[in-house]
Amino acid sequence: MAAEEVTITVHLIRSFEHRNFKPVVYHGVNLDQTVKEFIVFLKQDVPLRTSLPLPFRNYKYDKLKIIHQAHKSKTNELVLSLEDDDRLLLKEDSTLKAAGIATETEIVFFCEEDYKNYKTNPISSW
């Protein structure tokens, strides 16, 4: 049986406070790979994307979280909901499919340390 491949959008978050993020669409994402494998792929791919501004290409992303799934409700947050981490943060040892990734899912790729700091003090400065 062939691996299931989907199209997903990954939002790269550079700054929570300034709401700096860039969406990148990925086609043909294999749902059988682990979250950790996908993170390794993203860390290799993002720096090579010349369409992205340099600060986005050279950032220390290390965590993935689902922000929207096709045909399900969407958060009002402009960048990322601070809720439901236990359900929406992707665990590295899980496959993308087991983590709930399906076609047209939108996920964010960010620095976990930045996220924790923002969660403690969720102030936007823009």
mmCIF file with all atom_site columns, C-alpha atoms in Angstrom:
data_model
loop_
_atom_site.group_PDB
_atom_site.id
_atom_site.type_symbol
_atom_site.label_atom_id
_atom_site.label_alt_id
_atom_site.label_comp_id
_atom_site.label_asym_id
_atom_site.label_entity_id
_atom_site.label_seq_id
_atom_site.pdbx_PDB_ins_code
_atom_site.Cartn_x
_atom_site.Cartn_y
_atom_site.Cartn_z
_atom_site.occupancy
_atom_site.B_iso_or_equiv
_atom_site.pdbx_formal_charge
_atom_site.auth_seq_id
_atom_site.auth_comp_id
_atom_site.auth_asym_id
_atom_site.auth_atom_id
_atom_site.pdbx_PDB_model_num
ATOM 1   C CA . MET A 1 1   ? 0.000   0.000  0.000  1.00 0.00 ? 1   MET A CA 1
ATOM 2   C CA . ALA A 1 2   ? 1.349   3.415  -0.955 1.00 0.00 ? 2   ALA A CA 1
ATOM 3   C CA . ALA A 1 3   ? 1.982   5.948  1.767  1.00 0.00 ? 3   ALA A CA 1
ATOM 4   C CA . GLU A 1 4   ? -0.693  8.598  2.128  1.00 0.00 ? 4   GLU A CA 1
ATOM 5   C CA . GLU A 1 5   ? 0.556   11.983 0.960  1.00 0.00 ? 5   GLU A CA 1
ATOM 6   C CA . VAL A 1 6   ? -1.178  15.262 1.732  1.00 0.00 ? 6   VAL A CA 1
ATOM 7   C CA . THR A 1 7   ? -0.837  19.014 1.294  1.00 0.00 ? 7   THR A CA 1
ATOM 8   C CA . ILE A 1 8   ? -0.354  20.989 4.493  1.00 0.00 ? 8   ILE A CA 1
ATOM 9   C CA . THR A 1 9   ? 0.497   24.578 5.352  1.00 0.00 ? 9   THR A CA 1
ATOM 10  C CA . VAL A 1 10  ? 3.273   25.233 7.856  1.00 0.00 ? 10  VAL A CA 1
ATOM 11  C CA . HIS A 1 11  ? 3.279   28.690 9.436  1.00 0.00 ? 11  HIS A CA 1
ATOM 12  C CA . LEU A 1 12  ? 6.791   29.648 10.537 1.00 0.00 ? 12  LEU A CA 1
ATOM 13  C CA . ILE A 1 13  ? 6.536   31.824 13.640 1.00 0.00 ? 13  ILE A CA 1
ATOM 14  C CA . ARG A 1 14  ? 9.490   34.145 14.099 1.00 0.00 ? 14  ARG A CA 1
ATOM 15  C CA . SER A 1 15  ? 7.951   36.299 16.850 1.00 0.00 ? 15  SER A CA 1
ATOM 16  C CA . PHE A 1 16  ? 4.793   35.817 18.876 1.00 0.00 ? 16  PHE A CA 1
ATOM 17  C CA . GLU A 1 17  ? 4.824   39.376 20.264 1.00 0.00 ? 17  GLU A CA 1
ATOM 18  C CA . HIS A 1 18  ? 5.131   41.003 16.839 1.00 0.00 ? 18  HIS A CA 1
ATOM 19  C CA . ARG A 1 19  ? 3.019   38.376 15.100 1.00 0.00 ? 19  ARG A CA 1
ATOM 20  C CA . ASN A 1 20  ? 5.760   37.682 12.590 1.00 0.00 ? 20  ASN A CA 1
ATOM 21  C CA . PHE A 1 21  ? 4.891   34.561 10.672 1.00 0.00 ? 21  PHE A CA 1
ATOM 22  C CA . LYS A 1 22  ? 5.126   33.230 7.133  1.00 0.00 ? 22  LYS A CA 1
ATOM 23  C CA . PRO A 1 23  ? 3.076   30.382 5.678  1.00 0.00 ? 23  PRO A CA 1
ATOM 24  C CA . VAL A 1 24  ? 4.805   27.733 3.556  1.00 0.00 ? 24  VAL A CA 1
ATOM 25  C CA . VAL A 1 25  ? 2.747   25.161 1.659  1.00 0.00 ? 25  VAL A CA 1
ATOM 26  C CA . TYR A 1 26  ? 4.102   21.616 1.442  1.00 0.00 ? 26  TYR A CA 1
ATOM 27  C CA . HIS A 1 27  ? 2.729   19.149 -1.104 1.00 0.00 ? 27  HIS A CA 1
ATOM 28  C CA . GLY A 1 28  ? 3.223   15.385 -0.971 1.00 0.00 ? 28  GLY A CA 1
ATOM 29  C CA . VAL A 1 29  ? 3.844   15.173 2.786  1.00 0.00 ? 29  VAL A CA 1
ATOM 30  C CA . ASN A 1 30  ? 4.021   11.514 3.826  1.00 0.00 ? 30  ASN A CA 1
ATOM 31  C CA . LEU A 1 31  ? 1.756   10.924 6.829  1.00 0.00 ? 31  LEU A CA 1
ATOM 32  C CA . ASP A 1 32  ? 3.646   7.770  7.824  1.00 0.00 ? 32  ASP A CA 1
ATOM 33  C CA . GLN A 1 33  ? 6.775   9.704  8.825  1.00 0.00 ? 33  GLN A CA 1
ATOM 34  C CA . THR A 1 34  ? 7.239   10.647 12.470 1.00 0.00 ? 34  THR A CA 1
ATOM 35  C CA . VAL A 1 35  ? 6.832   14.194 13.708 1.00 0.00 ? 35  VAL A CA 1
ATOM 36  C CA . LYS A 1 36  ? 10.562  14.163 14.501 1.00 0.00 ? 36  LYS A CA 1
ATOM 37  C CA . GLU A 1 37  ? 11.390  13.193 10.887 1.00 0.00 ? 37  GLU A CA 1
ATOM 38  C CA . PHE A 1 38  ? 9.182   15.994 9.589  1.00 0.00 ? 38  PHE A CA 1
ATOM 39  C CA . ILE A 1 39  ? 10.881  18.505 11.925 1.00 0.00 ? 39  ILE A CA 1
ATOM 40  C CA . VAL A 1 40  ? 14.290  17.373 10.609 1.00 0.00 ? 40  VAL A CA 1
ATOM 41  C CA . PHE A 1 41  ? 12.997  17.830 7.045  1.00 0.00 ? 41  PHE A CA 1
ATOM 42  C CA . LEU A 1 42  ? 11.660  21.325 7.838  1.00 0.00 ? 42  LEU A CA 1
ATOM 43  C CA . LYS A 1 43  ? 14.923  22.346 9.513  1.00 0.00 ? 43  LYS A CA 1
ATOM 44  C CA . GLN A 1 44  ? 16.751  21.344 6.306  1.00 0.00 ? 44  GLN A CA 1
ATOM 45  C CA . ASP A 1 45  ? 14.173  22.830 3.912  1.00 0.00 ? 45  ASP A CA 1
ATOM 46  C CA . VAL A 1 46  ? 13.380  26.229 5.470  1.00 0.00 ? 46  VAL A CA 1
ATOM 47  C CA . PRO A 1 47  ? 16.945  27.675 5.217  1.00 0.00 ? 47  PRO A CA 1
ATOM 48  C CA . LEU A 1 48  ? 16.974  26.822 1.483  1.00 0.00 ? 48  LEU A CA 1
ATOM 49  C CA . ARG A 1 49  ? 13.763  28.748 0.691  1.00 0.00 ? 49  ARG A CA 1
ATOM 50  C CA . THR A 1 50  ? 15.043  31.942 -0.871 1.00 0.00 ? 50  THR A CA 1
ATOM 51  C CA . SER A 1 51  ? 11.484  33.304 -1.025 1.00 0.00 ? 51  SER A CA 1
ATOM 52  C CA . LEU A 1 52  ? 11.559  33.627 2.775  1.00 0.00 ? 52  LEU A CA 1
ATOM 53  C CA . PRO A 1 53  ? 13.242  36.613 4.449  1.00 0.00 ? 53  PRO A CA 1
ATOM 54  C CA . LEU A 1 54  ? 16.568  35.723 6.070  1.00 0.00 ? 54  LEU A CA 1
ATOM 55  C CA . PRO A 1 55  ? 15.309  36.024 9.691  1.00 0.00 ? 55  PRO A CA 1
ATOM 56  C CA . PHE A 1 56  ? 12.758  33.282 8.952  1.00 0.00 ? 56  PHE A CA 1
ATOM 57  C CA . ARG A 1 57  ? 15.263  31.005 7.244  1.00 0.00 ? 57  ARG A CA 1
ATOM 58  C CA . ASN A 1 58  ? 17.800  31.106 10.073 1.00 0.00 ? 58  ASN A CA 1
ATOM 59  C CA . TYR A 1 59  ? 15.551  30.711 13.110 1.00 0.00 ? 59  TYR A CA 1
ATOM 60  C CA . LYS A 1 60  ? 15.660  28.062 15.846 1.00 0.00 ? 60  LYS A CA 1
ATOM 61  C CA . TYR A 1 61  ? 12.329  26.329 15.214 1.00 0.00 ? 61  TYR A CA 1
ATOM 62  C CA . ASP A 1 62  ? 11.818  23.133 17.200 1.00 0.00 ? 62  ASP A CA 1
ATOM 63  C CA . LYS A 1 63  ? 8.100   22.525 17.898 1.00 0.00 ? 63  LYS A CA 1
ATOM 64  C CA . LEU A 1 64  ? 4.961   21.846 15.858 1.00 0.00 ? 64  LEU A CA 1
ATOM 65  C CA . LYS A 1 65  ? 1.337   22.528 16.796 1.00 0.00 ? 65  LYS A CA 1
ATOM 66  C CA . ILE A 1 66  ? -1.896  22.110 14.850 1.00 0.00 ? 66  ILE A CA 1
ATOM 67  C CA . ILE A 1 67  ? -3.740  25.398 14.349 1.00 0.00 ? 67  ILE A CA 1
ATOM 68  C CA . HIS A 1 68  ? -6.428  24.334 11.911 1.00 0.00 ? 68  HIS A CA 1
ATOM 69  C CA . GLN A 1 69  ? -7.806  21.148 10.414 1.00 0.00 ? 69  GLN A CA 1
ATOM 70  C CA . ALA A 1 70  ? -9.988  21.132 7.307  1.00 0.00 ? 70  ALA A CA 1
ATOM 71  C CA . HIS A 1 71  ? -13.711 21.186 8.069  1.00 0.00 ? 71  HIS A CA 1
ATOM 72  C CA . LYS A 1 72  ? -13.154 21.869 11.765 1.00 0.00 ? 72  LYS A CA 1
ATOM 73  C CA . SER A 1 73  ? -13.422 25.082 13.746 1.00 0.00 ? 73  SER A CA 1
ATOM 74  C CA . LYS A 1 74  ? -10.670 27.666 13.526 1.00 0.00 ? 74  LYS A CA 1
ATOM 75  C CA . THR A 1 75  ? -9.281  29.699 16.406 1.00 0.00 ? 75  THR A CA 1
ATOM 76  C CA . ASN A 1 76  ? -9.727  33.478 16.586 1.00 0.00 ? 76  ASN A CA 1
ATOM 77  C CA . GLU A 1 77  ? -6.072  33.923 17.482 1.00 0.00 ? 77  GLU A CA 1
ATOM 78  C CA . LEU A 1 78  ? -4.118  35.717 14.792 1.00 0.00 ? 78  LEU A CA 1
ATOM 79  C CA . VAL A 1 79  ? -1.015  33.599 15.178 1.00 0.00 ? 79  VAL A CA 1
ATOM 80  C CA . LEU A 1 80  ? -1.587  30.671 17.515 1.00 0.00 ? 80  LEU A CA 1
ATOM 81  C CA . SER A 1 81  ? -4.040  29.555 20.174 1.00 0.00 ? 81  SER A CA 1
ATOM 82  C CA . LEU A 1 82  ? -2.482  29.075 23.597 1.00 0.00 ? 82  LEU A CA 1
ATOM 83  C CA . GLU A 1 83  ? -5.090  26.423 24.456 1.00 0.00 ? 83  GLU A CA 1
ATOM 84  C CA . ASP A 1 84  ? -5.226  22.650 24.109 1.00 0.00 ? 84  ASP A CA 1
ATOM 85  C CA . ASP A 1 85  ? -1.457  22.066 24.084 1.00 0.00 ? 85  ASP A CA 1
ATOM 86  C CA . ASP A 1 86  ? -1.949  18.511 25.317 1.00 0.00 ? 86  ASP A CA 1
ATOM 87  C CA . ARG A 1 87  ? -4.067  17.748 22.251 1.00 0.00 ? 87  ARG A CA 1
ATOM 88  C CA . LEU A 1 88  ? -2.553  19.998 19.570 1.00 0.00 ? 88  LEU A CA 1
ATOM 89  C CA . LEU A 1 89  ? 1.210   20.008 20.248 1.00 0.00 ? 89  LEU A CA 1
ATOM 90  C CA . LEU A 1 90  ? 2.725   17.251 18.117 1.00 0.00 ? 90  LEU A CA 1
ATOM 91  C CA . LYS A 1 91  ? 4.678   14.563 19.931 1.00 0.00 ? 91  LYS A CA 1
ATOM 92  C CA . GLU A 1 92  ? 7.956   13.727 18.178 1.00 0.00 ? 92  GLU A CA 1
ATOM 93  C CA . ASP A 1 93  ? 7.591   9.948  18.413 1.00 0.00 ? 93  ASP A CA 1
ATOM 94  C CA . SER A 1 94  ? 4.106   9.966  16.844 1.00 0.00 ? 94  SER A CA 1
ATOM 95  C CA . THR A 1 95  ? 3.493   9.655  13.100 1.00 0.00 ? 95  THR A CA 1
ATOM 96  C CA . LEU A 1 96  ? 1.951   12.675 11.409 1.00 0.00 ? 96  LEU A CA 1
ATOM 97  C CA . LYS A 1 97  ? -1.196  10.647 10.763 1.00 0.00 ? 97  LYS A CA 1
ATOM 98  C CA . ALA A 1 98  ? -1.503  9.547  14.411 1.00 0.00 ? 98  ALA A CA 1
ATOM 99  C CA . ALA A 1 99  ? -0.958  13.169 15.474 1.00 0.00 ? 99  ALA A CA 1
ATOM 100 C CA . GLY A 1 100 ? -4.061  14.181 13.547 1.00 0.00 ? 100 GLY A CA 1
ATOM 101 C CA . ILE A 1 101 ? -2.459  15.601 10.407 1.00 0.00 ? 101 ILE A CA 1
ATOM 102 C CA . ALA A 1 102 ? -4.618  15.238 7.298  1.00 0.00 ? 102 ALA A CA 1
ATOM 103 C CA . THR A 1 103 ? -4.885  17.063 3.984  1.00 0.00 ? 103 THR A CA 1
ATOM 104 C CA . GLU A 1 104 ? -5.193  20.844 4.327  1.00 0.00 ? 104 GLU A CA 1
ATOM 105 C CA . THR A 1 105 ? -4.166  20.807 7.984  1.00 0.00 ? 105 THR A CA 1
ATOM 106 C CA . GLU A 1 106 ? -2.406  23.991 9.059  1.00 0.00 ? 106 GLU A CA 1
ATOM 107 C CA . ILE A 1 107 ? 0.377   23.704 11.601 1.00 0.00 ? 107 ILE A CA 1
ATOM 108 C CA . VAL A 1 108 ? 2.815   26.148 13.150 1.00 0.00 ? 108 VAL A CA 1
ATOM 109 C CA . PHE A 1 109 ? 6.555   25.645 13.502 1.00 0.00 ? 109 PHE A CA 1
ATOM 110 C CA . PHE A 1 110 ? 8.063   27.702 16.285 1.00 0.00 ? 110 PHE A CA 1
ATOM 111 C CA . CYS A 1 111 ? 10.659  27.896 19.033 1.00 0.00 ? 111 CYS A CA 1
ATOM 112 C CA . GLU A 1 112 ? 9.265   26.220 22.151 1.00 0.00 ? 112 GLU A CA 1
ATOM 113 C CA . GLU A 1 113 ? 11.176  28.589 24.456 1.00 0.00 ? 113 GLU A CA 1
ATOM 114 C CA . ASP A 1 114 ? 9.587   31.640 22.734 1.00 0.00 ? 114 ASP A CA 1
ATOM 115 C CA . TYR A 1 115 ? 6.163   30.021 23.028 1.00 0.00 ? 115 TYR A CA 1
ATOM 116 C CA . LYS A 1 116 ? 6.561   29.363 26.759 1.00 0.00 ? 116 LYS A CA 1
ATOM 117 C CA . ASN A 1 117 ? 7.677   32.960 27.338 1.00 0.00 ? 117 ASN A CA 1
ATOM 118 C CA . TYR A 1 118 ? 4.761   34.304 25.301 1.00 0.00 ? 118 TYR A CA 1
ATOM 119 C CA . LYS A 1 119 ? 2.309   32.034 27.110 1.00 0.00 ? 119 LYS A CA 1
ATOM 120 C CA . THR A 1 120 ? 3.501   33.438 30.451 1.00 0.00 ? 120 THR A CA 1
ATOM 121 C CA . ASN A 1 121 ? 3.010   36.995 29.196 1.00 0.00 ? 121 ASN A CA 1
ATOM 122 C CA . PRO A 1 122 ? 0.801   37.042 26.057 1.00 0.00 ? 122 PRO A CA 1
ATOM 123 C CA . ILE A 1 123 ? 1.221   40.664 25.010 1.00 0.00 ? 123 ILE A CA 1
ATOM 124 C CA . SER A 1 124 ? 1.294   41.679 21.376 1.00 0.00 ? 124 SER A CA 1
ATOM 125 C CA . SER A 1 125 ? 3.250   44.750 20.412 1.00 0.00 ? 125 SER A CA 1
ATOM 126 C CA . TRP A 1 126 ? 2.000   45.905 17.054 1.00 0.00 ? 126 TRP A CA 1
#
